[in-house]
Coordinates of C-alpha atoms in Angstrom, one line a residue:
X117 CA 61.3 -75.3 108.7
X118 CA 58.7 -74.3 105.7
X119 CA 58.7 -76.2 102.9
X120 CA 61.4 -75.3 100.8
X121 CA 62.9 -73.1 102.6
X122 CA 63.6 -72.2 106.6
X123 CA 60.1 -70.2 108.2
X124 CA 60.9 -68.1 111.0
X125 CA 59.0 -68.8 114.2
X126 CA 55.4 -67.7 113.7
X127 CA 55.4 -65.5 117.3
X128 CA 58.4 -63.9 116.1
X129 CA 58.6 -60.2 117.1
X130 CA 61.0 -59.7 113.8
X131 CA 63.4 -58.5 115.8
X132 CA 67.1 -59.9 116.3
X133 CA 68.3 -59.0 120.3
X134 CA 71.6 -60.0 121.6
X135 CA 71.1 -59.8 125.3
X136 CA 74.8 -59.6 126.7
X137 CA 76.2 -58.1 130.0
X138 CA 77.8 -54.8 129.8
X139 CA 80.9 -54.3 130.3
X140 CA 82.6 -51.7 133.3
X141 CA 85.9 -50.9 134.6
X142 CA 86.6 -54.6 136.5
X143 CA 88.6 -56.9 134.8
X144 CA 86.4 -60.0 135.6
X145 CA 86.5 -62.8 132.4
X146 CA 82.7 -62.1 131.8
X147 CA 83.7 -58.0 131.0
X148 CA 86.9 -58.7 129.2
X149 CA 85.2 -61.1 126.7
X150 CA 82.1 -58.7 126.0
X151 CA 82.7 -57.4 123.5
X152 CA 84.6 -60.5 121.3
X153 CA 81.3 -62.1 122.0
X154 CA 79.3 -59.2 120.2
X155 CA 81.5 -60.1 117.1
X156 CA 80.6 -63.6 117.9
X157 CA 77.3 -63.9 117.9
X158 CA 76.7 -61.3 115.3
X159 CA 77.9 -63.8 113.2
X160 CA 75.4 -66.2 113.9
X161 CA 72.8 -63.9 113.6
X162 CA 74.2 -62.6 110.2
X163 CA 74.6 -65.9 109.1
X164 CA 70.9 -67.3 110.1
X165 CA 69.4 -64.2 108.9
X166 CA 71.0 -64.6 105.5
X167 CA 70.1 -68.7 105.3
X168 CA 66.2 -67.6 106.7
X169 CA 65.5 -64.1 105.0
X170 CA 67.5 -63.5 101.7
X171 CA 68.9 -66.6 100.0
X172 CA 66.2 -69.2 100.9
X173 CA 68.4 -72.3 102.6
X174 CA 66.7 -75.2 103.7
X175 CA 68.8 -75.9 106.8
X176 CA 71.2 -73.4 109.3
X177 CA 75.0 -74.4 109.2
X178 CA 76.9 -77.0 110.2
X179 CA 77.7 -76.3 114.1
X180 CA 81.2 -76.7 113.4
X181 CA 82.0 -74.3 110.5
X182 CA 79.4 -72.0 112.1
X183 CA 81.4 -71.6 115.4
X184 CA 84.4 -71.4 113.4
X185 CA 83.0 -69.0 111.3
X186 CA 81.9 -67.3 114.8
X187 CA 85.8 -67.3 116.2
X188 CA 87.2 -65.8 112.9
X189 CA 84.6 -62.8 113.8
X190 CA 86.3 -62.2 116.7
X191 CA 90.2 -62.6 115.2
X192 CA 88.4 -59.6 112.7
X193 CA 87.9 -57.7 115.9
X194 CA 91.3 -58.0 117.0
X195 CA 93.0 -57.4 113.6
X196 CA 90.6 -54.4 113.9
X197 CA 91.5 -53.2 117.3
X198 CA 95.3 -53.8 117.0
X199 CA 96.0 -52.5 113.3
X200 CA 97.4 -55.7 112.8
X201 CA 96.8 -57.6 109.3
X202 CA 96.9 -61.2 108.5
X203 CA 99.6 -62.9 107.0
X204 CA 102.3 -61.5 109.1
X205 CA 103.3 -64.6 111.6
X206 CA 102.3 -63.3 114.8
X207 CA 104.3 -64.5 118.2
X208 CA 104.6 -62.8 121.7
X209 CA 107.1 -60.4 120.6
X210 CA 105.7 -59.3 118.0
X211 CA 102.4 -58.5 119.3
X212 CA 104.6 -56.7 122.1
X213 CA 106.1 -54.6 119.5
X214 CA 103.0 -53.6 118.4
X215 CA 101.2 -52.6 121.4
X216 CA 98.9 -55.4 120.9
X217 CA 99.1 -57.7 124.0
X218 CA 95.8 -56.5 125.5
X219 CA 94.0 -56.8 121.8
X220 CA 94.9 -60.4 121.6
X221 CA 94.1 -61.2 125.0
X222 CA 90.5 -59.8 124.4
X223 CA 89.7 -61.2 121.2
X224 CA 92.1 -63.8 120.7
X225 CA 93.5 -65.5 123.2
X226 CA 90.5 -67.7 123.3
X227 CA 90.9 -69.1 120.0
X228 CA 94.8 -69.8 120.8
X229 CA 93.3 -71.5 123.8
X230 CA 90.8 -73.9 122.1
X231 CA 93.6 -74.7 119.4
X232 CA 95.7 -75.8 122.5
X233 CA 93.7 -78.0 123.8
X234 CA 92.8 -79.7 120.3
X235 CA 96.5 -80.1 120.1
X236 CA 96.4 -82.5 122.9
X237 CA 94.6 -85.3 121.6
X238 CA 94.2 -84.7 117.8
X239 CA 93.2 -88.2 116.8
X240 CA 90.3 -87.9 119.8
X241 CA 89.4 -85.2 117.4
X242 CA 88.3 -83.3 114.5
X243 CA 87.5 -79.4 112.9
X244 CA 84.1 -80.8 111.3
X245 CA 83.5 -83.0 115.0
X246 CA 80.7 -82.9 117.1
X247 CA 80.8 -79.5 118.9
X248 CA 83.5 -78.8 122.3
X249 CA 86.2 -77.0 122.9
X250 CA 88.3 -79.1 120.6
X251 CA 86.4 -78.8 117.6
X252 CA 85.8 -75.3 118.0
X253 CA 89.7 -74.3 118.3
X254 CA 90.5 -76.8 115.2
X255 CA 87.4 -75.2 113.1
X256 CA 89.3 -71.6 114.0
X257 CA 92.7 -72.6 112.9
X258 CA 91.4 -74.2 109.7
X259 CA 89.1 -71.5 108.4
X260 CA 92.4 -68.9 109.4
X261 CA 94.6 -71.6 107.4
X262 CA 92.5 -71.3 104.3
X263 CA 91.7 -67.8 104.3
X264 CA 95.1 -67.8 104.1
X265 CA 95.7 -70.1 101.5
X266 CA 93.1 -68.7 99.2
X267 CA 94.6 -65.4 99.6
X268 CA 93.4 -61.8 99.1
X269 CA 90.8 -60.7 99.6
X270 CA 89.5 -62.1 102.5
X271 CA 86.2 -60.4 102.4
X272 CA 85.4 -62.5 99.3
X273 CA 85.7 -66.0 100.6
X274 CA 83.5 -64.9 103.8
X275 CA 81.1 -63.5 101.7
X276 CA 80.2 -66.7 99.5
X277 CA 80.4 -68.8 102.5
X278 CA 78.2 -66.3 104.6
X279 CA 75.4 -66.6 101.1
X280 CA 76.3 -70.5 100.7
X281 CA 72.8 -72.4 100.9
X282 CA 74.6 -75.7 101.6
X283 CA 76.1 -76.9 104.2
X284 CA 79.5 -77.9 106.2
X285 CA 81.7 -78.9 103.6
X286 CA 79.6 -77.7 100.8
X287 CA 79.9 -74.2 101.8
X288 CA 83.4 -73.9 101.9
X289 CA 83.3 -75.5 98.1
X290 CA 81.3 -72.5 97.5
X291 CA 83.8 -70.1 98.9
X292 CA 86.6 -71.4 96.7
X293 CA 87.7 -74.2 98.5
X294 CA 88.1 -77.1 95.3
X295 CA 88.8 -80.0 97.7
X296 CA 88.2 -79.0 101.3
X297 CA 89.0 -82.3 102.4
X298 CA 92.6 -82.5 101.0
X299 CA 92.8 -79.0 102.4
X300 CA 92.1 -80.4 105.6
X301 CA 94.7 -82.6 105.9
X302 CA 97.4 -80.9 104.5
X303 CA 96.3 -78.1 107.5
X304 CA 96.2 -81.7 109.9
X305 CA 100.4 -81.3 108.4
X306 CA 100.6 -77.9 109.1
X307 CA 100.0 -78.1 112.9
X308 CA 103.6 -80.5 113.0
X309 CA 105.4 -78.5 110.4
X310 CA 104.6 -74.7 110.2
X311 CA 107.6 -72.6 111.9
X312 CA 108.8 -76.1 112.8
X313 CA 110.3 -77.3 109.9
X314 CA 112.5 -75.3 107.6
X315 CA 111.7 -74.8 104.0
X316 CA 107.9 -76.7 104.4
X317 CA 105.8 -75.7 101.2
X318 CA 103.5 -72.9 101.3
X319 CA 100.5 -75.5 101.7
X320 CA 101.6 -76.7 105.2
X321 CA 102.2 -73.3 106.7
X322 CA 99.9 -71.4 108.6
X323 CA 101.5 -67.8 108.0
X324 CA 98.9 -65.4 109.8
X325 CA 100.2 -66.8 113.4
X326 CA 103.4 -68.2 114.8
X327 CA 101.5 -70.4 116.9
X328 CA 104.3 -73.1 118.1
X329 CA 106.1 -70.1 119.7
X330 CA 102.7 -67.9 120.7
X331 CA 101.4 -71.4 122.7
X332 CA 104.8 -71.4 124.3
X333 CA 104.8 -68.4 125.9
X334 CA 101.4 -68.9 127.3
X335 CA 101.5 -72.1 128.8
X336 CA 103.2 -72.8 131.9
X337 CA 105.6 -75.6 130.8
X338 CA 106.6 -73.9 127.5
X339 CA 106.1 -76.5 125.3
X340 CA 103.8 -77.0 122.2
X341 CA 101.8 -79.7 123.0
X342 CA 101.0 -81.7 119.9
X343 CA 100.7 -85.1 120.8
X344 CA 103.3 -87.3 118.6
X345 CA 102.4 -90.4 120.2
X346 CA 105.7 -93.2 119.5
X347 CA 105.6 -95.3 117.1
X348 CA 106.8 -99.3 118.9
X349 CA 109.1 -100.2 116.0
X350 CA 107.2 -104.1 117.0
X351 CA 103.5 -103.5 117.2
X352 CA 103.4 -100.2 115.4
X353 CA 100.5 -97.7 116.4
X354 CA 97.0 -97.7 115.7
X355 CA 94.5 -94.9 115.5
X356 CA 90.7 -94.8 115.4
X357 CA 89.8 -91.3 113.6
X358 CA 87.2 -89.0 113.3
X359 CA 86.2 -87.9 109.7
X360 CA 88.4 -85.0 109.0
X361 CA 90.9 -86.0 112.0
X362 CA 94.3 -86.9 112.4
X363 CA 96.6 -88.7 114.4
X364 CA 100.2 -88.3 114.7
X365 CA 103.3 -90.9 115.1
X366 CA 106.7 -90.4 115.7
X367 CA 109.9 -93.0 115.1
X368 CA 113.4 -91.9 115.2
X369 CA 115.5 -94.1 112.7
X370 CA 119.6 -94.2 113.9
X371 CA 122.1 -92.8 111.7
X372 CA 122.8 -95.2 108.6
X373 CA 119.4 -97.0 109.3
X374 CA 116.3 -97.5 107.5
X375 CA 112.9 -97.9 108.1
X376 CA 110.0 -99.3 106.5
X377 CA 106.4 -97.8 107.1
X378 CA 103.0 -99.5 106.1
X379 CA 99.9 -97.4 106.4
X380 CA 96.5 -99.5 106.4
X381 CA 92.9 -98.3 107.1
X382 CA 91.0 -101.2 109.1
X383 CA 88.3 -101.2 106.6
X384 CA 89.0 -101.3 102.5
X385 CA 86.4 -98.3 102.2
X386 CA 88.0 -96.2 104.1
X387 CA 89.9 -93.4 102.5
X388 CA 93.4 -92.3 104.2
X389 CA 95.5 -90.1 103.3
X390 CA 99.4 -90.1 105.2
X391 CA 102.0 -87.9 105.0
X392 CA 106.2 -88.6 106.2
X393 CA 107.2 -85.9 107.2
X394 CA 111.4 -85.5 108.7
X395 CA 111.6 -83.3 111.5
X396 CA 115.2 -83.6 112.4

């Protein structure tokens, strides 16, 4: 970098090439995923280009928000290709009725497959971690989750966050996001709650994707996998957590019981935030 600004690379031929393999008639994983991967890493390149050629940033993006940023590209592509809009709670059938099966399989079913495996191990975890498959998929489902949540239109959110000179968590302030944080977790409640848990507020529902039921059908044991690691009614549970992560214990409490929780954070400093939520 320049001072004050990003310099591009002073043998650059000014030119921005994606070298990618063409896709044919095979069905091999490196032709099916061709052209998500355009809408991938057109992303990045819009994104650098905007930081290193129009709006003067000092620094590229977070890796986290900018693959995130990267997989919502590719959802675009399949909203694009199947004629199907956010907000309408996508499952299996629905994408059956609508003729969309092999949409979502090419620009989709990736990002459902990364949020799966973040599901596994959530408190391992985080959607503003160090980059892997885990962050990647929980970056997806929270930018999608607050796209959402800010609500129409879409295009104005990704534009302030595609001009934001700052960085992570600043740039989503930028697009609208008051207290990304907070929005964070009450997403981390979502993942346990949306199409789980009757009459859950608007805040901890993810309403672009059914995603318990979607995961369901395309895993072999047909379960969601969210890890709700027990709670020993004698020792309790403890969790060591990324910043932005979450971890998630279950109790059952007998009919005409009680129970009595205490949340602590191992160091005073540290700021927690929990959330009861009944299931049953």
């Amino acid at each position: 970098s320049a001072a004050g600004g990003l310099a591009p690379c002073a043998n650059s031929s000014e030119a921005e090439i994606l070298y990618l393999s063409v896709p044919n008639s095979t069905t091999s994983a490196e032709d099916l995923f061709t052209r998500a991967t355009i809408g991938h890493e057109f992303q990045h390149l819009i994104n650098a280009s905007r930081r290193l050629h129009v709006n003067a940033a000092t620094e590229f993006e977070s890796t986290w928000l900018n693959e995130g940023l990267s997989y919502l590209a590719e959802e675009m592509l399949f909203a694009r290709e199947s004629g199907l809009p956010s907000l309408q709670n996508l499952d299996g059938s629905a994408l059956i009725a609508a003729d969309a099966v092999t949409a979502f399989n090419e620009f989709q079913f990736n990002n459902v497959g990364r949020y799966n495996v973040y599901l596994l191990a959530p408190h391992f975890h985080s959607a503003m971690g160090s980059d892997g498959v885990e962050t990647r998929g929980a970056a997806w489902s929270f930018l999608r989750y607050a796209l959402d949540r800010l609500g129409a239109p879409e295009s104005a959110s990704l534009w302030a966050w595609a001009n934001s000179t700052e960085t992570g968590i600043e740039t989503l302030r930028h697009g609208g996001l008051d207290d990304p944080v907070g929005w964070m977790a009450e997403w981390s409640v979502s993942l346990a709650v949306d199409d789980l848990v009757p009459q859950a507020e608007e805040r901890y529902r993810q309403p672009s994707w059914n995603l318990p039921s979607l995961i369901r059908d395309i895993r072999g044991d047909g379960r969601y996998p969210l890890d709700l690691i027990p709670v020993d009614s004698e020792t309790g549970l403890r969790f060591t957590l990324r910043a932005g992560g979450a971890g998630y214990g279950s109790m059952r409490v007998a009919p005409g019981q009680s129970a009595r929780i205490s949340v602590r954070p191992v160091e005073a400093s540290t700021g927690v935030r929990a959330f009861l939520v009944r299931l049953r």
